[in-house]
Coordinates of C-alpha atoms and ligand atoms in Angstrom, one line a residue:
M10 CA 287.3 -91.4 143.3
T11 CA 285.4 -88.4 141.9
I12 CA 286.4 -85.0 143.2
G13 CA 283.8 -82.3 143.1
I14 CA 284.8 -78.9 141.9
G15 CA 282.9 -75.7 142.7
L16 CA 283.7 -72.8 140.3
L17 CA 283.2 -69.2 141.4
G18 CA 283.1 -67.2 138.2
L19 CA 282.5 -68.2 134.6
G20 CA 284.3 -65.4 132.8
T21 CA 287.4 -65.7 130.6
V22 CA 289.3 -67.9 133.0
G23 CA 286.3 -69.8 134.4
A24 CA 285.2 -70.8 131.0
G25 CA 288.7 -72.0 130.2
V26 CA 288.7 -74.2 133.3
A27 CA 285.3 -75.6 132.5
G28 CA 286.5 -76.3 129.0
I29 CA 289.5 -78.4 130.2
L30 CA 287.4 -80.3 132.8
A31 CA 284.8 -81.1 130.0
T32 CA 287.5 -82.6 127.7
P33 CA 289.7 -84.9 129.8
E34 CA 290.8 -87.1 126.8
G35 CA 294.6 -87.0 126.3
R36 CA 295.2 -85.1 129.6
H37 CA 296.5 -86.5 132.9
P38 CA 294.1 -89.3 134.1
L39 CA 293.3 -87.3 137.3
V40 CA 291.5 -84.7 135.1
G41 CA 288.9 -87.4 134.4
E42 CA 288.3 -87.7 138.2
L43 CA 287.3 -84.0 138.4
T44 CA 283.6 -83.2 138.1
L45 CA 282.2 -79.7 138.0
R46 CA 279.4 -79.7 140.6
R47 CA 278.3 -76.0 141.0
V48 CA 279.2 -72.8 139.1
A49 CA 278.5 -69.3 140.4
V50 CA 277.7 -66.9 137.6
R51 CA 276.5 -63.3 137.6
E52 CA 273.5 -63.9 135.3
L53 CA 271.9 -67.2 134.6
Q54 CA 270.7 -66.3 131.1
R55 CA 273.7 -65.4 129.1
P56 CA 275.4 -66.8 126.0
R57 CA 278.5 -68.7 127.1
P58 CA 281.6 -70.1 125.4
V59 CA 281.0 -73.5 127.2
E60 CA 277.8 -75.5 127.4
L61 CA 277.0 -76.4 131.1
P62 CA 273.8 -78.0 132.5
A63 CA 271.5 -75.3 133.8
A64 CA 271.1 -77.2 137.0
I65 CA 274.6 -76.5 138.2
L66 CA 274.5 -72.8 137.6
T67 CA 273.6 -70.4 140.4
T68 CA 273.9 -66.7 141.1
D69 CA 274.6 -67.5 144.8
P70 CA 278.4 -68.0 145.2
E71 CA 278.0 -69.0 148.9
A72 CA 275.8 -71.9 147.7
V73 CA 278.8 -73.2 145.7
V74 CA 281.2 -73.0 148.6
D75 CA 278.7 -74.6 151.0
D76 CA 277.6 -77.4 148.7
P77 CA 278.6 -80.7 150.3
A78 CA 279.3 -82.2 146.8
V79 CA 282.0 -79.5 146.3
D80 CA 285.4 -80.7 147.5
I81 CA 287.7 -78.0 146.0
V82 CA 286.6 -74.4 145.6
V83 CA 288.1 -72.6 142.5
E84 CA 287.8 -68.8 142.7
V85 CA 288.2 -67.1 139.3
M86 CA 285.7 -64.3 139.8
G87 CA 288.3 -61.6 140.5
G88 CA 287.9 -58.4 142.5
L89 CA 288.5 -58.1 146.2
E90 CA 285.0 -58.8 147.6
P91 CA 283.2 -61.1 147.8
A92 CA 286.2 -63.1 146.5
R93 CA 288.2 -62.7 149.8
S94 CA 285.2 -63.6 152.0
L95 CA 284.3 -66.6 149.8
I96 CA 287.9 -67.9 150.0
L97 CA 287.9 -67.6 153.8
R98 CA 284.5 -69.3 154.0
A99 CA 285.8 -72.2 152.0
I100 CA 288.9 -72.5 154.2
A101 CA 286.7 -72.4 157.3
A102 CA 284.7 -75.3 155.9
G103 CA 287.9 -77.2 155.5
K104 CA 287.9 -77.0 151.7
P105 CA 291.0 -76.4 149.7
V106 CA 291.0 -73.4 147.4
V107 CA 292.5 -72.6 144.0
T108 CA 292.5 -69.0 143.0
A109 CA 293.8 -66.8 140.2
N110 CA 293.0 -63.7 142.2
K111 CA 296.3 -61.7 142.5
A112 CA 294.6 -58.7 143.9
V113 CA 293.2 -60.6 146.9
I114 CA 296.4 -62.6 147.5
A115 CA 298.6 -59.5 147.2
R116 CA 296.5 -57.7 149.9
Y117 CA 295.1 -60.5 152.1
G118 CA 297.6 -63.3 151.5
E119 CA 298.7 -63.3 155.1
E120 CA 295.2 -63.5 156.5
I121 CA 294.3 -66.3 154.0
A122 CA 297.5 -68.2 154.6
A123 CA 297.0 -68.1 158.4
A124 CA 293.4 -69.3 158.0
A125 CA 294.5 -72.1 155.7
A126 CA 297.3 -73.2 158.1
E127 CA 294.8 -73.2 161.0
N128 CA 292.3 -75.3 159.1
G129 CA 294.9 -77.6 157.4
V130 CA 293.9 -76.8 153.8
Y131 CA 295.9 -75.7 150.8
V132 CA 295.3 -72.5 149.0
L133 CA 297.1 -72.6 145.6
I134 CA 297.7 -69.6 143.4
E135 CA 299.7 -70.7 140.3
A136 CA 297.3 -68.8 138.0
A137 CA 297.7 -65.5 139.9
V138 CA 301.0 -64.6 138.3
G139 CA 302.3 -65.2 134.7
G140 CA 299.1 -66.8 133.3
G141 CA 300.2 -70.2 131.9
I142 CA 303.8 -69.9 133.1
P143 CA 304.7 -72.1 136.1
I144 CA 306.4 -69.7 138.4
I145 CA 304.7 -70.0 141.8
E146 CA 305.5 -73.7 142.3
P147 CA 309.1 -73.3 141.1
L148 CA 309.7 -70.4 143.5
K149 CA 308.1 -72.4 146.4
Q150 CA 309.7 -75.7 145.6
S151 CA 312.2 -76.1 142.7
L152 CA 314.4 -73.0 143.6
G153 CA 314.1 -73.4 147.4
G154 CA 317.8 -74.2 147.8
N155 CA 318.9 -70.8 146.5
R156 CA 319.5 -67.3 148.0
I157 CA 317.4 -65.2 145.6
Q158 CA 319.2 -62.0 144.6
R159 CA 316.6 -60.6 142.1
V160 CA 313.2 -61.5 140.6
S161 CA 312.4 -59.3 137.6
G162 CA 309.8 -59.8 135.0
I163 CA 307.3 -58.7 132.4
I164 CA 304.2 -59.8 134.2
N165 CA 301.4 -57.9 132.6
G166 CA 300.4 -59.3 129.2
T167 CA 298.1 -56.4 128.3
T168 CA 300.8 -53.7 128.6
N169 CA 303.4 -55.9 126.9
Y170 CA 301.0 -56.5 124.1
I171 CA 300.3 -52.7 123.8
L172 CA 304.0 -51.8 124.0
S173 CA 305.0 -54.5 121.4
R174 CA 302.4 -53.3 118.9
M175 CA 303.2 -49.6 119.4
A176 CA 306.9 -50.4 118.8
D177 CA 306.4 -52.7 115.9
E178 CA 303.5 -51.1 114.0
G179 CA 303.4 -47.6 115.4
A180 CA 299.8 -48.5 116.4
A181 CA 297.8 -46.1 118.5
Y182 CA 297.6 -46.8 122.3
G183 CA 293.7 -46.7 122.5
A184 CA 293.2 -49.1 119.5
V185 CA 295.7 -51.6 120.8
L186 CA 294.2 -51.5 124.3
A187 CA 290.7 -52.2 122.8
D188 CA 292.2 -55.3 121.0
A189 CA 293.8 -56.5 124.3
Q190 CA 290.4 -56.3 126.0
R191 CA 288.6 -58.1 123.1
L192 CA 291.2 -60.9 123.3
G193 CA 290.5 -61.4 127.1
Y194 CA 294.0 -60.2 128.3
A195 CA 292.9 -57.0 130.1
E196 CA 291.4 -56.7 133.5
A197 CA 287.7 -55.7 133.7
D198 CA 289.0 -52.3 134.5
P199 CA 292.1 -51.9 132.4
A200 CA 293.4 -49.1 134.6
A201 CA 295.0 -51.9 136.8
D202 CA 297.0 -53.0 133.7
V203 CA 298.1 -49.7 132.2
Q204 CA 298.8 -48.0 135.5
G205 CA 301.0 -50.8 136.8
G206 CA 298.7 -52.0 139.7
D207 CA 298.3 -55.5 138.3
A208 CA 302.0 -56.0 137.9
A209 CA 302.5 -54.6 141.5
D210 CA 300.1 -57.2 142.8
K211 CA 302.0 -59.9 141.1
I212 CA 305.5 -58.8 142.1
A213 CA 304.3 -58.5 145.7
I214 CA 303.3 -62.2 145.5
L215 CA 306.5 -63.3 143.8
A216 CA 308.7 -61.3 146.2
G217 CA 306.9 -62.8 149.2
L218 CA 307.6 -66.3 148.0
A219 CA 311.2 -65.6 146.8
Y220 CA 312.2 -64.0 150.1
G221 CA 310.1 -66.0 152.5
G222 CA 308.1 -63.1 154.1
P223 CA 305.1 -60.9 153.2
V224 CA 305.7 -57.8 151.2
Q225 CA 303.5 -54.9 151.9
R226 CA 301.6 -54.3 148.6
S227 CA 300.6 -50.7 149.4
A228 CA 304.3 -49.7 149.8
I229 CA 305.3 -50.8 146.3
P230 CA 305.9 -47.8 144.0
A231 CA 304.1 -48.5 140.7
E232 CA 304.2 -46.5 137.5
G233 CA 302.4 -47.7 134.4
I234 CA 302.6 -47.1 130.7
D235 CA 299.7 -44.7 130.5
R236 CA 302.0 -41.6 130.5
L237 CA 304.7 -43.1 128.3
D238 CA 305.5 -40.9 125.3
S239 CA 306.1 -42.9 122.1
R240 CA 309.1 -40.7 121.3
D241 CA 310.9 -42.2 124.3
V242 CA 310.2 -45.7 122.9
S243 CA 311.7 -44.4 119.6
Y244 CA 314.7 -42.7 121.2
A245 CA 315.4 -45.7 123.3
A246 CA 315.4 -47.9 120.3
Q247 CA 317.9 -45.6 118.5
L248 CA 320.2 -45.9 121.6
G249 CA 320.0 -49.7 121.7
F250 CA 317.2 -50.2 124.3
V251 CA 313.7 -51.6 124.4
V252 CA 311.1 -50.1 126.8
K253 CA 309.1 -52.6 128.8
L254 CA 306.9 -52.5 131.9
V255 CA 309.3 -54.3 134.3
A256 CA 308.3 -55.4 137.8
A257 CA 311.3 -56.2 140.0
A258 CA 312.2 -57.2 143.5
Q259 CA 315.9 -56.9 144.4
F260 CA 317.6 -58.2 147.6
L261 CA 319.6 -55.3 149.2
G262 CA 320.7 -56.8 152.5
T263 CA 319.4 -57.8 155.9
D264 CA 318.7 -55.8 159.1
A265 CA 320.3 -56.9 162.4
D266 CA 317.1 -58.9 163.3
G267 CA 317.2 -60.7 160.0
T268 CA 314.5 -58.7 158.2
V269 CA 315.2 -58.7 154.5
Q270 CA 315.7 -55.3 152.8
L271 CA 314.1 -55.2 149.4
D272 CA 313.8 -52.7 146.5
V273 CA 310.5 -53.7 144.9
R274 CA 308.9 -51.6 142.1
V275 CA 307.0 -51.5 138.8
S276 CA 308.1 -49.0 136.2
P277 CA 308.5 -48.6 132.5
T278 CA 312.1 -49.5 132.1
L279 CA 314.8 -49.4 129.3
L280 CA 316.3 -52.8 128.8
P281 CA 319.5 -53.2 126.6
K282 CA 318.4 -55.1 123.5
E283 CA 320.5 -58.1 124.5
H284 CA 318.8 -58.3 128.0
P285 CA 316.9 -61.6 128.3
L286 CA 313.6 -59.8 129.0
A287 CA 314.0 -57.5 125.9
G288 CA 312.9 -60.2 123.5
V289 CA 309.6 -60.9 125.2
H290 CA 306.8 -59.7 122.9
G291 CA 303.1 -59.6 122.7
V292 CA 301.0 -61.0 125.5
N293 CA 303.9 -63.2 126.6
N294 CA 305.3 -62.8 130.1
A295 CA 308.7 -63.7 131.4
I296 CA 310.2 -63.9 134.9
L297 CA 313.9 -63.9 135.4
V298 CA 315.0 -65.3 138.7
E299 CA 318.6 -64.7 139.8
G300 CA 319.8 -66.9 142.6
D301 CA 322.8 -68.4 144.3
P302 CA 323.9 -70.9 143.3
V303 CA 321.5 -71.5 140.4
G304 CA 322.5 -68.3 138.4
R305 CA 319.9 -67.0 136.0
V306 CA 316.7 -68.9 135.3
M307 CA 314.0 -67.5 133.0
F308 CA 310.4 -68.6 132.8
Y309 CA 308.6 -67.6 129.6
G310 CA 305.2 -68.1 128.1
P311 CA 301.7 -66.7 127.6
G312 CA 300.9 -64.4 130.5
A313 CA 297.2 -63.9 130.1
G314 CA 294.1 -65.3 128.3
A315 CA 291.6 -68.1 128.9
G316 CA 293.6 -71.1 127.9
P317 CA 297.0 -70.3 129.6
T318 CA 295.4 -69.1 132.9
A319 CA 293.1 -72.1 133.0
S320 CA 296.1 -74.4 132.4
A321 CA 297.6 -73.0 135.7
V322 CA 294.3 -73.3 137.6
V323 CA 293.9 -76.9 136.6
A324 CA 297.5 -77.7 137.5
D325 CA 296.7 -76.5 141.1
I326 CA 293.5 -78.5 141.2
L327 CA 295.4 -81.6 140.2
N328 CA 298.0 -81.0 142.9
I329 CA 295.3 -81.0 145.5
A330 CA 293.4 -83.9 143.8
G331 CA 296.7 -86.0 143.8
I332 CA 297.2 -85.4 147.6
R333 CA 293.6 -86.4 148.3
Q334 CA 294.0 -89.6 146.3
V335 CA 296.9 -90.7 148.5
G336 CA 295.0 -89.7 151.7
G337 CA 297.5 -86.8 152.3
S338 CA 295.0 -84.8 154.4
Q339 CA 295.9 -86.8 157.5
A340 CA 299.6 -86.1 157.0
G341 CA 299.4 -82.4 157.6
L342 CA 300.3 -79.7 155.1
D343 CA 303.5 -80.0 153.0
P344 CA 305.3 -76.8 154.0
L345 CA 306.7 -76.3 150.5
L346 CA 303.3 -76.6 148.7
A347 CA 301.7 -74.5 151.5
A348 CA 304.4 -71.8 151.1
S349 CA 305.4 -71.3 154.7
R350 CA 306.8 -67.9 155.6
W351 CA 310.0 -67.8 157.8
R352 CA 311.1 -64.2 158.0
Q353 CA 310.1 -60.6 157.6
C354 CA 310.7 -58.3 154.6
R355 CA 310.7 -54.6 154.3
L356 CA 310.9 -52.2 151.4
V357 CA 313.7 -49.7 151.6
D358 CA 313.2 -46.0 151.0
P359 CA 313.3 -45.6 147.2
G360 CA 315.6 -42.6 147.7
L361 CA 318.3 -45.0 148.9
T362 CA 318.3 -47.3 145.9
Q363 CA 320.8 -47.3 143.0
H364 CA 320.1 -47.6 139.3
R365 CA 320.7 -46.3 135.8
N366 CA 318.5 -43.6 134.3
Y367 CA 317.2 -42.4 131.0
V368 CA 316.3 -38.6 131.0
R369 CA 314.8 -36.6 128.2
L370 CA 315.3 -32.8 128.5
R371 CA 313.7 -30.1 126.4
T372 CA 316.2 -27.3 126.1
S373 CA 317.1 -24.3 123.9
D374 CA 319.6 -25.2 121.2
E375 CA 322.5 -23.0 121.9
P376 CA 326.2 -23.4 122.7
G377 CA 327.2 -24.7 126.1
V378 CA 323.8 -26.4 127.1
I379 CA 325.2 -29.9 127.1
G380 CA 328.2 -28.7 129.1
R381 CA 326.0 -27.1 131.7
I382 CA 323.8 -30.2 132.0
G383 CA 327.0 -32.3 132.3
T384 CA 328.2 -30.1 135.1
C385 CA 325.0 -30.4 137.1
F386 CA 325.3 -34.2 136.9
G387 CA 329.0 -34.1 137.7
D388 CA 328.4 -31.8 140.7
Q389 CA 326.3 -34.6 142.3
G390 CA 328.8 -37.3 141.3
V391 CA 326.4 -38.7 138.6
S392 CA 328.4 -40.3 135.9
I393 CA 327.0 -40.0 132.3
Q394 CA 327.1 -43.0 130.1
S395 CA 325.8 -41.2 127.0
I396 CA 324.3 -37.8 126.1
V397 CA 322.7 -37.3 122.7
Q398 CA 320.9 -34.4 121.1
F399 CA 317.8 -35.2 119.0
E400 CA 315.7 -33.0 116.9
A401 CA 317.3 -29.5 116.9
K402 CA 314.6 -27.3 115.4
G403 CA 314.2 -23.7 114.5
G404 CA 311.2 -23.5 116.8
A405 CA 310.2 -25.1 120.1
A406 CA 310.9 -28.8 120.7
A407 CA 307.9 -30.8 119.6
G408 CA 306.7 -33.3 122.2
D409 CA 303.6 -34.8 123.7
G410 CA 301.6 -32.2 121.8
A411 CA 302.9 -29.3 124.0
A412 CA 304.6 -26.4 122.2
D413 CA 307.2 -24.8 124.4
S414 CA 308.1 -21.2 123.9
S415 CA 310.2 -20.7 126.9
G416 CA 313.3 -22.3 125.5
G417 CA 315.0 -19.1 124.4
G418 CA 315.2 -17.7 120.9
A419 CA 318.0 -19.9 119.7
G420 CA 315.7 -22.8 118.6
A421 CA 314.9 -25.9 120.7
A422 CA 316.4 -29.3 121.2
E423 CA 315.8 -32.6 122.9
I424 CA 318.7 -34.0 124.9
V425 CA 318.7 -37.5 126.1
V426 CA 321.0 -38.6 128.8
I427 CA 321.7 -42.1 130.0
T428 CA 323.5 -42.2 133.4
H429 CA 325.6 -44.9 134.9
E430 CA 324.2 -46.5 138.1
V431 CA 323.7 -43.8 140.7
G432 CA 321.9 -43.3 144.0
E433 CA 318.4 -42.0 143.5
A434 CA 318.8 -39.1 145.9
R435 CA 321.9 -37.8 144.1
F436 CA 320.3 -38.3 140.7
R437 CA 317.2 -36.3 141.9
A438 CA 319.4 -33.5 143.2
A439 CA 321.1 -33.3 139.8
L440 CA 317.8 -33.2 138.0
A441 CA 316.6 -30.3 140.3
A442 CA 319.7 -28.3 139.4
I443 CA 319.2 -29.1 135.7
E444 CA 315.6 -28.0 135.8
A445 CA 316.7 -24.7 137.2
L446 CA 319.0 -23.9 134.3
P447 CA 317.6 -21.1 132.2
E448 CA 318.2 -23.1 128.9
V449 CA 316.2 -26.1 130.2
V450 CA 312.5 -25.9 129.3
S451 CA 311.5 -29.1 131.1
V452 CA 312.5 -32.6 132.2
A453 CA 310.2 -34.3 129.7
A454 CA 310.8 -37.9 130.7
C455 CA 312.7 -39.9 133.3
L456 CA 312.8 -43.7 133.0
R457 CA 314.7 -46.4 134.9
T458 CA 317.3 -48.2 132.9
L459 CA 318.7 -51.7 133.5
Ligands
LIG508 N1 295.3 -58.4 132.8 C1 296.3 -59.4 133.1 C2 297.5 -59.2 132.2 C3 295.7 -60.8 133.0 O1 297.3 -58.5 131.2 O2 298.5 -59.7 132.4 C4 296.6 -61.8 133.7 O3 296.8 -61.6 135.0

C-alpha cells in the first residue's frame, strides 16, 4: 500500500526528508511504501540539494494539504503562520500531521491537540526537540511509569556549537555564529537561538509531556548567550565548571487541586565538569531525565541539521504509516502516541525557587572588601561555597570593554563568588546590599549554577 506524503517546506529539514524518501534501500521496508506526492516551496526556480520532479512542486501550501493523493502532511516550513493554519487545515481534513515546528507546538499545542483528538488524527512532533535524538516518544511512552522530578538539557545546537568553539578555540562569537548558520544549525533568525527562545519552546514541549499538562510558553524566563562575557567562561573553567545554555523543568510539588508546580527556565548555567551534561560539545544536544523509579536517563546525539532532524521526521511518518497498515484508524487514537494530557501545570514565581549562583563583582582592591561582601551574603543567610579574587590590577578592572574608574584609588579587582543553594529572593537581597557597598563598582555577571 503506497502512502502519499505532502511536504510543506523544502529547506534544510525538508530536503533531508526528501533525501531519505528517495533512497529507501537498506532502511525499514515501510520507507519504500512512502511516496512524495506534493511539495510546497517558496520559489519554484531555485537550485536544490535534492532533485524532485517539477510537477510535484507548488508555491501553494494549501494545495499540498488539500491534495487527495496526500495521506500524511509533513510540516517543516517553520514560523508560526501559515504553519499553524496549515496544520489545523490538515487535521480538519482528517489527515495526520508530522511537524518539526517547536514554535507552533509550544504556543498552539493545546489547540492543535484538541483539534487532533476531535478529528481522530495523530500529530507527531519528534523532530521538534533534540534534532535526531528520540526524546518525545520516550517521554510519552517508555518513561510513562515514572514520576518525573527533573528534565534538563542542552537543547539548542547552535548555542552549544558556539559555546564549545569559544571555549576550545577562543573563537569570536560572530564568526562561530556564521559557521553555525552555514551548516544549517541556526534558525532563519538566529536571535531565537542565541537569546534562548528556541530552547524555551523546546523545554515547554518537554515539560508538558513529562508532567502531563500544558506549560505556558510565555511564562518561561529565558536568557540566552548573547550577553555572556567570555571571561565568565574562563573563570568558570578555572573553578571547575563548564558554561552551557541549560533548559530545565523541575518538579516542586502539587497544589491542593493537583496542579503541578514547576520551575521551568532557560539560562546560561555553570555545570560542574563531572555533570553528565558538561561533556556535551558542538551541535550535540542531550536531555537528562530524572524520574522515580528509573533514576537518571540521558538522551544524547546531534541536535540540529538536515540529516538528524529528517531522521526524526521520518520516524514519525513511519509510526503513522505502520498504524495505517494495520487499519488502526478504526481503533481510535492510542493515548500514549497521541500524548493525552491529564492534569494542569503552573510555573512558580521565580523569586521562590532555590539554586546555586555564580556572581562576578568588580570592586576596588583594598583590605576588607571580601569580608564586607561575605557579611552581606551572611546577613541574608546565603552560604558561600567559594570566593576568589581574580585580576587585581593597578587600574580599573578590565571587563566587557568598559573601563571603571569608580572603584576607589586602591586599584581594582574581580571577585567571583559561588554560593550554596539559596532562595532567589534572599540571594537578590544580598546582591542589592553588595551593590550598595562603596567598594563595589558593579555586579558584572550573575549565572545560575548546578
Ligand atoms: N536552531 C536549532 C538549534 C535547530 O540550533 O538547535 C534545531 O531545533
